[in-house]
Structure formats: structure tokens, C-alpha cells
Backbone as a chain_set.jsonl record, in Angstrom:
{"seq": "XXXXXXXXXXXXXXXXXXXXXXXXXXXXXXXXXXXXXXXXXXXXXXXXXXXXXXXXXXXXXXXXXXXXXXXXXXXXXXXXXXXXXXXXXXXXXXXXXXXXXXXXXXXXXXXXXXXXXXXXXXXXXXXXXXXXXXXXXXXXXXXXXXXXXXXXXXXXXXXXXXXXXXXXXXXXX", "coords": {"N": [[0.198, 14.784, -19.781], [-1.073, 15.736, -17.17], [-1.388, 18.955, -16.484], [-1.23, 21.896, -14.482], [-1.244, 25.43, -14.835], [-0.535, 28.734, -14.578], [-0.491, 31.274, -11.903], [-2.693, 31.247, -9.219], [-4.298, 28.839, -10.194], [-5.57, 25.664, -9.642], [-4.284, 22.577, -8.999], [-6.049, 19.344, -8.119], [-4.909, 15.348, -7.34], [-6.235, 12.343, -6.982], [-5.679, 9.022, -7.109], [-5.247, 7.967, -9.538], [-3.84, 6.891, -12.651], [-1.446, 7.398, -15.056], [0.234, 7.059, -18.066], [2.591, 6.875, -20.588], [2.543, 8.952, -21.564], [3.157, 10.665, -25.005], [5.843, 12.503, -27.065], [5.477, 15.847, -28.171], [4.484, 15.751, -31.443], [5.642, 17.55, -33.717], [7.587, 19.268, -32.73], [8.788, 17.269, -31.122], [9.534, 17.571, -28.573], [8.69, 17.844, -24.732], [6.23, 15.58, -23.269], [5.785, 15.291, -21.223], [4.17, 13.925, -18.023], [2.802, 15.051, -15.843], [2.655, 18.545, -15.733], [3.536, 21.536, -13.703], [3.2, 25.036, -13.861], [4.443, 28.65, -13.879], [3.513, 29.857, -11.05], [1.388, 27.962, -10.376], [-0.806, 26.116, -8.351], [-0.799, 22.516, -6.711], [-1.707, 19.087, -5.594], [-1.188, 15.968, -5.404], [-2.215, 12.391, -5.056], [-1.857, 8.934, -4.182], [-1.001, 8.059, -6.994], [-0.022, 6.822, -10.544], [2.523, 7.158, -12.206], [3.971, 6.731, -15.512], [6.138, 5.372, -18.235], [6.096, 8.33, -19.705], [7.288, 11.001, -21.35], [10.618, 13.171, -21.659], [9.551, 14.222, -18.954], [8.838, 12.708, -15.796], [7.635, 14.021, -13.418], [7.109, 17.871, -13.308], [8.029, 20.725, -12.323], [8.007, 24.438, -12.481], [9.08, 27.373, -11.749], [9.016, 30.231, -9.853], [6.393, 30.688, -6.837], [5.513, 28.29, -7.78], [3.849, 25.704, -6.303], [3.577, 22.424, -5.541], [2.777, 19.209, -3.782], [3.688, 15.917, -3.311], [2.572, 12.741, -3.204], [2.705, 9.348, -2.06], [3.526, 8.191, -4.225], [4.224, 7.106, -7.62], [7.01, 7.262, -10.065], [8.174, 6.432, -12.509], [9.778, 4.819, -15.551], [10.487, 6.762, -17.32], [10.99, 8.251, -20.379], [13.819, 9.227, -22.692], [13.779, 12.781, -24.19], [12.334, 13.111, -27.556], [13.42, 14.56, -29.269], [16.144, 15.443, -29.037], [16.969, 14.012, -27.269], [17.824, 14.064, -24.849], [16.739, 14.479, -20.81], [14.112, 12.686, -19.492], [13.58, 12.36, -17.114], [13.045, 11.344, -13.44], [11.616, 13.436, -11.739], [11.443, 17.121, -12.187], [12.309, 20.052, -10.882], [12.724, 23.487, -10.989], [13.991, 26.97, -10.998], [13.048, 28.361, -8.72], [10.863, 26.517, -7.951], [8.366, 24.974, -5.513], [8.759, 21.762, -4.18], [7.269, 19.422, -2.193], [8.276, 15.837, -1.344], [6.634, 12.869, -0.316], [6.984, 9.596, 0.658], [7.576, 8.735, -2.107], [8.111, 6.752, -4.78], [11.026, 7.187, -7.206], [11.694, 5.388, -9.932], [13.953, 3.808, -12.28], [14.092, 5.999, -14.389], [15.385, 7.807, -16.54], [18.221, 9.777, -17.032], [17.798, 11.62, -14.727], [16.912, 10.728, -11.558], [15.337, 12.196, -9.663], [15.449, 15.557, -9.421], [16.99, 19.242, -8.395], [16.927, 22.515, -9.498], [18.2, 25.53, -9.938], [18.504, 28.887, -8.194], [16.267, 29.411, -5.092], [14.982, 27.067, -5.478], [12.915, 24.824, -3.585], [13.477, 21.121, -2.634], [11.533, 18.915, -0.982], [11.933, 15.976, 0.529], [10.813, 13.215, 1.461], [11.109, 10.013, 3.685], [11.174, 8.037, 1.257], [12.454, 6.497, -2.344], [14.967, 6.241, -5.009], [15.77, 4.85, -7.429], [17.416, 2.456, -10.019], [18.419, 4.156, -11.882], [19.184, 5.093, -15.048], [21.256, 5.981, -17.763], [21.063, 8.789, -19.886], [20.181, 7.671, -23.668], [23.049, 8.252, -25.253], [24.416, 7.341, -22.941], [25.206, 9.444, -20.766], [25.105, 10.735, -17.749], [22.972, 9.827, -15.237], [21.855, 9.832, -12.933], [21.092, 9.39, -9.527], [19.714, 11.661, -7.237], [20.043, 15.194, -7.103], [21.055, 18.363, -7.001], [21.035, 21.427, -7.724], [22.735, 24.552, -9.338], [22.205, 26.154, -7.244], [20.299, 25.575, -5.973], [17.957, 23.604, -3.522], [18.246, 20.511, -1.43], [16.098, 18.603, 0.733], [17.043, 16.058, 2.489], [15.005, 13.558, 4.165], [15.505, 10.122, 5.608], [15.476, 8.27, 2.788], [15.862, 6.219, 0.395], [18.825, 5.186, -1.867], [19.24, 3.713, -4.77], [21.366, 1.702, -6.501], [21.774, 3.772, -9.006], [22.765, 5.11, -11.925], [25.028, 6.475, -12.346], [26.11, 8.44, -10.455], [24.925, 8.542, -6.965], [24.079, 10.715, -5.538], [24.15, 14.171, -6.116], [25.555, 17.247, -5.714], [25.779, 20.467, -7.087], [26.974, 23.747, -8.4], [27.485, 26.903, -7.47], [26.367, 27.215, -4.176], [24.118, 25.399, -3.795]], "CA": [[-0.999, 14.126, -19.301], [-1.794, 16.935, -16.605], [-1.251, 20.915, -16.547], [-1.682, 23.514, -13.901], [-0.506, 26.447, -15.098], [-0.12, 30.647, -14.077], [-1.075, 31.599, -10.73], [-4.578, 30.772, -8.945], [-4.608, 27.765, -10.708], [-5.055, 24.526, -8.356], [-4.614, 20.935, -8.95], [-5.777, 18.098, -7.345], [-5.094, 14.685, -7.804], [-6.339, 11.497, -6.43], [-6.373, 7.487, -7.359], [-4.808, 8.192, -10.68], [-2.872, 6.197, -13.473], [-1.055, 8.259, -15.869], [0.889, 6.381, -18.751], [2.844, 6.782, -22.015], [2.386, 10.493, -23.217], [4.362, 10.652, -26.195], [6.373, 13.72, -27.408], [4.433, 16.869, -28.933], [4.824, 15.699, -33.166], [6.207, 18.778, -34.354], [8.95, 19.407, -32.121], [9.6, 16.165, -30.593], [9.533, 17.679, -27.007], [7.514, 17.906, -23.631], [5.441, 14.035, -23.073], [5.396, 14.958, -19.326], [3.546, 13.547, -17.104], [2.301, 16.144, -14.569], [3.333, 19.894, -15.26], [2.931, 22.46, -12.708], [4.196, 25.873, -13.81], [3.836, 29.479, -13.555], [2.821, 30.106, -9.724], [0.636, 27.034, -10.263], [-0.551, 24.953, -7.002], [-1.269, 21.423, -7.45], [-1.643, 18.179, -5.019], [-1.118, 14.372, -5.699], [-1.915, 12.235, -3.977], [-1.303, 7.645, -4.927], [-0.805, 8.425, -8.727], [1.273, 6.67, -10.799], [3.244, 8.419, -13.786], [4.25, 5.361, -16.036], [6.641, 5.516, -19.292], [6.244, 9.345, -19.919], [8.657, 11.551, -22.434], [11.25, 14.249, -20.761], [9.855, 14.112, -17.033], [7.279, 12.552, -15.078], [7.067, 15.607, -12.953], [7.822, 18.646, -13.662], [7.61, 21.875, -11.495], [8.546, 25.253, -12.967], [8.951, 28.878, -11.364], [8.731, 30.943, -8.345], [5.429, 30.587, -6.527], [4.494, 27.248, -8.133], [4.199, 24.597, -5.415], [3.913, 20.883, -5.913], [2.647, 18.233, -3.072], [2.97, 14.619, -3.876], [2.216, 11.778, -1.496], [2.501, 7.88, -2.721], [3.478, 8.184, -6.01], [5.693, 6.092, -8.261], [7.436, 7.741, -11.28], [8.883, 4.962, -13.51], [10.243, 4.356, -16.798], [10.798, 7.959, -18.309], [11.979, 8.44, -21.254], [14.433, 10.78, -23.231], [12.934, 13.678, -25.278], [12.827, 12.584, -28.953], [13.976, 15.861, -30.19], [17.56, 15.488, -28.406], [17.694, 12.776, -26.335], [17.927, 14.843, -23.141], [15.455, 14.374, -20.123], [13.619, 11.457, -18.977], [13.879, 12.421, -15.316], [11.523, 10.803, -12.85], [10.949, 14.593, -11.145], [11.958, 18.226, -12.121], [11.5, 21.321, -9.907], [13.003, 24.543, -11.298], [13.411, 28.317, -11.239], [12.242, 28.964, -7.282], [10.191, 25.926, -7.684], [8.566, 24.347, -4.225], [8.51, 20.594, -3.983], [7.255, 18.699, -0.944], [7.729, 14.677, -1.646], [6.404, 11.845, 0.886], [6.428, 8.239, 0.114], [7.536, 8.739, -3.22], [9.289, 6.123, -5.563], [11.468, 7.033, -8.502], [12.332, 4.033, -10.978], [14.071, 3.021, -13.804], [14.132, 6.248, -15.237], [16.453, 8.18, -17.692], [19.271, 10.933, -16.943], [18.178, 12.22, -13.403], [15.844, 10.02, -10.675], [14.985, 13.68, -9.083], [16.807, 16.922, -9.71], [16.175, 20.416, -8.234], [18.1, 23.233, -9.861], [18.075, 26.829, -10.23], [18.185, 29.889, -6.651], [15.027, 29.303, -4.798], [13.932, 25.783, -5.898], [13.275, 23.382, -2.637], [12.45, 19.97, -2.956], [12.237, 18.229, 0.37], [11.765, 14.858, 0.218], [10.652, 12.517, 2.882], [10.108, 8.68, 3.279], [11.244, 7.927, 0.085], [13.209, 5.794, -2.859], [15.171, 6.623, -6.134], [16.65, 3.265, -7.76], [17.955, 2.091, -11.119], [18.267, 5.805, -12.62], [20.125, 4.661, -16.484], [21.998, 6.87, -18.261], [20.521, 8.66, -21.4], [20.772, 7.168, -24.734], [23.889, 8.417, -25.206], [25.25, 6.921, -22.126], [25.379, 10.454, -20.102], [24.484, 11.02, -17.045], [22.257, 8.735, -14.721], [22.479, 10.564, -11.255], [19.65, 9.478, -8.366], [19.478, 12.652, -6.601], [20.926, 15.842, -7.742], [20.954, 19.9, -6.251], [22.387, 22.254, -8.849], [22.694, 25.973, -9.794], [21.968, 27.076, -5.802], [18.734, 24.908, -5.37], [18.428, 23.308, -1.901], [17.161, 19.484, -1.044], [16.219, 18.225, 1.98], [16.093, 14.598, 2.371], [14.946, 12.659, 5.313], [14.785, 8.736, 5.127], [15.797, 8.228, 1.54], [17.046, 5.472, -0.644], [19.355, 5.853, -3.122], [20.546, 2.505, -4.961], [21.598, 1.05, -8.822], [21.925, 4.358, -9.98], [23.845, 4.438, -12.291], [26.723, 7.416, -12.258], [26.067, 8.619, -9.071], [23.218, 8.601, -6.102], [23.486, 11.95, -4.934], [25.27, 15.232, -6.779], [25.364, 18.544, -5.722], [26.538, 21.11, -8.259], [27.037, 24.749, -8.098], [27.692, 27.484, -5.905], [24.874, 27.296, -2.561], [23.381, 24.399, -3.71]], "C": [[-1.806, 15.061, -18.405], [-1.086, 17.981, -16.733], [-1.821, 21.381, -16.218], [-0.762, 24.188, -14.358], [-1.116, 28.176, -14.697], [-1.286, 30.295, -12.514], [-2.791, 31.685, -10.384], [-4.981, 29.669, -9.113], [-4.219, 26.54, -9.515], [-5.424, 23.291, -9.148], [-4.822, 19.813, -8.153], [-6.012, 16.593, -7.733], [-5.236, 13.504, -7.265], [-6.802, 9.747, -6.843], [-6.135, 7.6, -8.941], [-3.566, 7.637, -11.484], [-2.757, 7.12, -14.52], [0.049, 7.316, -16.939], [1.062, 7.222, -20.306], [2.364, 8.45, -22.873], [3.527, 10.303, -23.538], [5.064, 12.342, -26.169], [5.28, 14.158, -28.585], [5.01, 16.575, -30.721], [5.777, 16.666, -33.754], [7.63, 19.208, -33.931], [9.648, 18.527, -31.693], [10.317, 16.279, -28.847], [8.665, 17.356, -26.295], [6.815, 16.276, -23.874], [5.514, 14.167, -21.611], [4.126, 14.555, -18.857], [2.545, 14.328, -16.013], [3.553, 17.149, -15.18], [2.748, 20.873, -14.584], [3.882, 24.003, -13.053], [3.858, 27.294, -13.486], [3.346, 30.347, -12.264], [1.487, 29.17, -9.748], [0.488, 26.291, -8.893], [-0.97, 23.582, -7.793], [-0.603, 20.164, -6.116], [-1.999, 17.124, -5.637], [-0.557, 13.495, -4.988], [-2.35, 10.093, -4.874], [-1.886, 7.976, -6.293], [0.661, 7.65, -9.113], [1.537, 6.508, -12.31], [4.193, 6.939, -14.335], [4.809, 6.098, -17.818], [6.249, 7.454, -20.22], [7.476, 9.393, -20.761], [9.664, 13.01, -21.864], [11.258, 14.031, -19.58], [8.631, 13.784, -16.725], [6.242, 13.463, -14.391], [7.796, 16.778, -13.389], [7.101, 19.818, -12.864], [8.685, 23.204, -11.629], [7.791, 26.56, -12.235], [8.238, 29.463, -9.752], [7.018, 31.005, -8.208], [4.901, 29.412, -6.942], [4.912, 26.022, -6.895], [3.237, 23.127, -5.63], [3.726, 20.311, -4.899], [2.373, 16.485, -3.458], [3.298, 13.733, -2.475], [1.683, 10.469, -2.092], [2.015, 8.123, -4.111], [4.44, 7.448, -6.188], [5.469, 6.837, -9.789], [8.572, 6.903, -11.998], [8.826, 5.164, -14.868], [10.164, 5.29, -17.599], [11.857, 7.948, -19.226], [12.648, 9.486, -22.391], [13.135, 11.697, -23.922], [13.138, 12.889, -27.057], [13.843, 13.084, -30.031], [15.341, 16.018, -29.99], [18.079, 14.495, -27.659], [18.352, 12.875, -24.906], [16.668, 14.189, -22.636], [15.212, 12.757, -20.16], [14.035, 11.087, -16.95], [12.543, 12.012, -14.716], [10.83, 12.824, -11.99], [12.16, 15.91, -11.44], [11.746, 19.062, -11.731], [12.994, 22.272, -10.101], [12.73, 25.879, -10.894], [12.354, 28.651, -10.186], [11.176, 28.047, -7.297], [9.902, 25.448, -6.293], [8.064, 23.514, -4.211], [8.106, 19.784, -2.816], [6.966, 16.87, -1.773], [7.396, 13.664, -0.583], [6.125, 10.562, 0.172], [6.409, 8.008, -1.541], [8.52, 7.27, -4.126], [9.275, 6.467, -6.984], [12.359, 6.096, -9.317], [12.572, 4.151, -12.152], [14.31, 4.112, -15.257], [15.736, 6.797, -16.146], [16.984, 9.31, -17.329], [19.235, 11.181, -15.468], [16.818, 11.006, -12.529], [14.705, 11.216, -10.179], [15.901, 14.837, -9.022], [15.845, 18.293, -9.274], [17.19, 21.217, -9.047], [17.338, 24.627, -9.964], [17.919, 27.988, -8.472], [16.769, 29.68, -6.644], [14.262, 28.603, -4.864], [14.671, 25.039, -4.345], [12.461, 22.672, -3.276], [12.994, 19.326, -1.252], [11.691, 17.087, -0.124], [11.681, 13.813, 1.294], [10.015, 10.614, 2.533], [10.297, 8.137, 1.75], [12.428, 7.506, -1.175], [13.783, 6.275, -4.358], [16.719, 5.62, -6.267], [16.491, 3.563, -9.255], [17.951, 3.152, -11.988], [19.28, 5.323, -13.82], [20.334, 5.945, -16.665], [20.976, 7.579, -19.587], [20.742, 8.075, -22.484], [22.365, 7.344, -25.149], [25.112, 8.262, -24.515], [25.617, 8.281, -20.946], [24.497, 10.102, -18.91], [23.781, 9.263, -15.819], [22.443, 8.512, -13.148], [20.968, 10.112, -10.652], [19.403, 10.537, -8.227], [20.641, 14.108, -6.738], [20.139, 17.5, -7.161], [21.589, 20.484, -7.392], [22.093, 23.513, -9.243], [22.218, 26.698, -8.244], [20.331, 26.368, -5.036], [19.07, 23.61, -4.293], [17.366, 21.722, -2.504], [17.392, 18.983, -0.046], [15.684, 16.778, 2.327], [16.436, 13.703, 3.706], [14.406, 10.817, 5.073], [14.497, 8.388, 3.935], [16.64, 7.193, 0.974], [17.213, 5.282, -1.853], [19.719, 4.374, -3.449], [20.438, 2.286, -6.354], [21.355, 2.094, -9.06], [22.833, 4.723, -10.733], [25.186, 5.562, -12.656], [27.146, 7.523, -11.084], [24.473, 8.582, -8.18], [23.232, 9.994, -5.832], [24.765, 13.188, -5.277], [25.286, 16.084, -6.626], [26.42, 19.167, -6.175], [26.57, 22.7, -8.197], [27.005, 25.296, -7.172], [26.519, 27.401, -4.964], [24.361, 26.114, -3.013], [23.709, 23.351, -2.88]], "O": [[-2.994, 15.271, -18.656], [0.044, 17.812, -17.191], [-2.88, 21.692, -16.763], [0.41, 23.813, -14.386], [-2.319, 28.425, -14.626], [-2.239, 29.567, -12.236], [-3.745, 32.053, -11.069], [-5.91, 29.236, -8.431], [-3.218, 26.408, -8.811], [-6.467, 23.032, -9.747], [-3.892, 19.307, -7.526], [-7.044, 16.325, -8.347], [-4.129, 13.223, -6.807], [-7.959, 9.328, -6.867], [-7.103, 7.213, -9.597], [-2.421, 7.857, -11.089], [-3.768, 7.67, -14.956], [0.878, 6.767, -16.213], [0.237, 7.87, -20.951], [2.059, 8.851, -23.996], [4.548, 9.963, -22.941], [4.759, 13.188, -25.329], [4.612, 13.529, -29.407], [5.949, 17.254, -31.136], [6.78, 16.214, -34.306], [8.582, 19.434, -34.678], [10.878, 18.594, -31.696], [11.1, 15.581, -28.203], [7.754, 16.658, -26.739], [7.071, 15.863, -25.005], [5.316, 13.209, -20.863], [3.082, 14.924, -19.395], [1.531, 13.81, -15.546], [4.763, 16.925, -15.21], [1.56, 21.144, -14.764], [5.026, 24.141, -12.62], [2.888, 27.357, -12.731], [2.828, 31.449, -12.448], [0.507, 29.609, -9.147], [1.494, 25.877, -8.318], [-1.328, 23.463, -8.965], [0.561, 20.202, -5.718], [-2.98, 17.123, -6.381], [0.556, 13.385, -4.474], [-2.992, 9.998, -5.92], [-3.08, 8.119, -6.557], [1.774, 7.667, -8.586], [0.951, 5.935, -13.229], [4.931, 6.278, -13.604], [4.203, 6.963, -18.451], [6.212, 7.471, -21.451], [8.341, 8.54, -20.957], [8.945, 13.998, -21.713], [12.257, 13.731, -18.926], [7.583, 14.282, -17.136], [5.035, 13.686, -14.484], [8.957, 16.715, -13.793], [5.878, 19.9, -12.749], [9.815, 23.21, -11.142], [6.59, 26.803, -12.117], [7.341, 29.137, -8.974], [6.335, 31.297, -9.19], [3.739, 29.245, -6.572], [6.043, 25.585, -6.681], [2.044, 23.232, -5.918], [4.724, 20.661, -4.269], [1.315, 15.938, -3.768], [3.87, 13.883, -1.395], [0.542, 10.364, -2.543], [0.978, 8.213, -4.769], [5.318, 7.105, -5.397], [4.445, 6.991, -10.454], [9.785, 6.976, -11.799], [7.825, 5.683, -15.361], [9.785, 4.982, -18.729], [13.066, 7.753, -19.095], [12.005, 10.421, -22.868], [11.957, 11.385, -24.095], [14.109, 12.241, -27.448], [14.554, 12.64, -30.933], [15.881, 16.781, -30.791], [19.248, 14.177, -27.439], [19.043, 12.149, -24.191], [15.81, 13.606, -23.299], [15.897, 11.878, -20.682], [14.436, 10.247, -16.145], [11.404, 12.181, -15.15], [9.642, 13.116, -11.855], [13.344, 15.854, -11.106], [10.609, 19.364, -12.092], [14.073, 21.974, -9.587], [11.61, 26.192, -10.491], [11.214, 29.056, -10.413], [10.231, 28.503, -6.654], [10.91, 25.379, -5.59], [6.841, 23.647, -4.215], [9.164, 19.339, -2.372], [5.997, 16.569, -2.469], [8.269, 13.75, 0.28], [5.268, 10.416, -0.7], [5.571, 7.35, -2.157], [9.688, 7.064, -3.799], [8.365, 6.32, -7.8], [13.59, 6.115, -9.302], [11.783, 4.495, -13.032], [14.537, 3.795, -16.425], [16.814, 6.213, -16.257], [16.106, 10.168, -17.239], [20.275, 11.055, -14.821], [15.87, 10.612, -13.208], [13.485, 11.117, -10.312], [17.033, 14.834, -8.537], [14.662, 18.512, -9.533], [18.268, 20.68, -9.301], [16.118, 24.764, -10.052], [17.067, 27.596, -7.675], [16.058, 29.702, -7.648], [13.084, 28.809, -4.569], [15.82, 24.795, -3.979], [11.474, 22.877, -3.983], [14.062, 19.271, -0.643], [11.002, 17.12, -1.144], [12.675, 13.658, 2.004], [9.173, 10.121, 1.783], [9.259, 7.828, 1.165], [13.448, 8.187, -1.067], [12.874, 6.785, -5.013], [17.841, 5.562, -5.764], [15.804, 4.455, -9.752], [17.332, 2.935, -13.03], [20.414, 5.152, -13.372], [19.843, 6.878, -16.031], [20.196, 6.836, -20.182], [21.927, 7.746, -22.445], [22.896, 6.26, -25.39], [26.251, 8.608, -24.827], [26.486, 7.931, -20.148], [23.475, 9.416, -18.947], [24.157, 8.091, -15.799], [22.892, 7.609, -12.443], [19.905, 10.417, -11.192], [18.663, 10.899, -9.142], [21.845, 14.018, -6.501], [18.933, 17.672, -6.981], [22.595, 20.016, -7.926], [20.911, 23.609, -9.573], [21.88, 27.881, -8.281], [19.644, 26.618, -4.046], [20.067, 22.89, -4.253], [16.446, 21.616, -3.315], [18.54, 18.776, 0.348], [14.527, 16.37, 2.431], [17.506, 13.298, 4.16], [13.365, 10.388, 4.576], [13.312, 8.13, 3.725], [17.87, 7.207, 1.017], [16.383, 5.195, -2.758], [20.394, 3.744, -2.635], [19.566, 2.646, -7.145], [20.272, 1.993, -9.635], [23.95, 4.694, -10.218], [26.204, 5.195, -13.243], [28.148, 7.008, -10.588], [23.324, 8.593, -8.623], [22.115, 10.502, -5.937], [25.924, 13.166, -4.861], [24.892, 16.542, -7.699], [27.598, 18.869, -5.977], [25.546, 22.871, -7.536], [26.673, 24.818, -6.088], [25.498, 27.708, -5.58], [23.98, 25.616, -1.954], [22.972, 22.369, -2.805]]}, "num_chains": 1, "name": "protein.A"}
């Protein structure tokens, strides 16, 4: 639905409903919601990311930074092509996340996940409920650190999700 991408590039977003991208035909991937990648900037600010495909957000690679502020990311769903994904927020690969006042609902595999050396997500003020499993029954973690990526969460609730609320996975993370 949106895309900043490579360095320089700025987004801003304000008073915005986002719903229902599908997966790309051909491959049966990507239906995100908001991607930010590249050394992309990009602010959002009450937006709300509704039945998406893979991830509502998504924030990829060193230098790209990400501000959201009263958002709700709800009802994501798998990829078509595999049946992975359907995370309410992804921040990768030295990604930098700041969230405030965020709620993630209802979606599929992860609620919010950082992963990879050099990805923060801090997270402030903020909820990640009924996270399901993927189709396949895998998975279905609230809040999740993994491969050395840091999160910092102040004033956070975690509840009904459904493996675990909060997972940290690899070494430093």
C-alpha cells in the first residue's frame, strides 16, 4: 500500500486508512502494508493498516528508520506463496523502529518481531494481543528479539497470544 525506499527518501504519513493489499499475482508474495527499506526515512502518524498480506509494517536495512505514533496493525495475513508472515510489524537487517501508542491485533505468526545485529525497535505505550498461529498452526509469538536485534519496551501489553508473549532468540539479542 506504501513504499519508501533507498536513502534520501522520506515518508510521511498522516490520518490514513490502509486496507487489504493482496499478494503480488505472480509470486504470491509481499501485500504489505507500509514498506520502508533501503536507508529509507518515513513517519506515521494515526494510520491504520487493516487485513494486509505478509506484514503490516515492514522496515528493512541499516540506515532505514521508521516512526509510528497511534497506529493499529490488525488482521495480517500469511503470504500466499508459503504461508509464512502475516506479522503485525517487521524491522530487519540494522533496521530503526521507534513505536508509541501502537496496537498490534489479531494478526498471524509474529504481533512484532525485530531480528537481525543492529535492528532496534523500542516500543513505548503500547499493546500486542490475540497474535494466531500461521495456517499451519506454527508459531504465534506477541513480541519477539532474534538473531542479536535489541527491543526496548516500556509500558507494554502482551495478552491471548497465542505460543508465547515475548521470545528472545539468539546470541545478544
Amino acid at each position: 500500500a506504501l513504499l519508501a525506499a533507498d536513502a534520501g527518501t522520506v515518508l510521511t504519513v498522516l490520518d490514513v486508512v490502509a486496507r487489504e493489499t493482496v499478494s503480488e499475482a505472480a509470486s504470491g508474495d509481499f501485500g504489505r502494508g507500509v514498506d520502508v527499506t533501503a536507508g529509507a526515512r518515513a513517519e506515521l502518524e494515526r494510520v491504520e493498516l487493516t487485513a494486509h498480506r505478509d506484514a503490516a509494517v515492514f522496515a528493512d536495512g541499516s540506515s532505514t528508520s521508521l516512526v509510528l505514533a497511534d497506529l493499529v496493525a490488525r488482521d495480517t495475513q500469511t503470504r500466499t506463496s508459503d504461508g509464512g508472515g502475516g506479522t503485525g510489524l517487521l524491522a530487519q537487517h540494522a533496521a530503526q523502529v521507534d513505536v508509541t501508542r501502537v496496537v498490534a491485533s489479531r494478526n498471524h505468526e509474529t504481533g512484532m518481531v525485530a531480528t537481525g545485529i543492529g535492528t532496534i525497535l523500542t516500543l513505548v505505550d503500547s499493546v500486542v494481543r490475540d497474535t494466531q498461529s500461521r495456517d499451519d498452526g506454527q508459531l504465534g509469538h506477541g513480541l519477539e528479539a532474534a538473531g542479536g536485534a535489541e527491543v526496548l519496551a516500556e509500558r507494554v501489553l502482551l495478552e491471548r497470544n497465542r505460543e508465547v508473549g515475548v521470545l528472545a532468540s539468539g546470541a545478544d539479542s
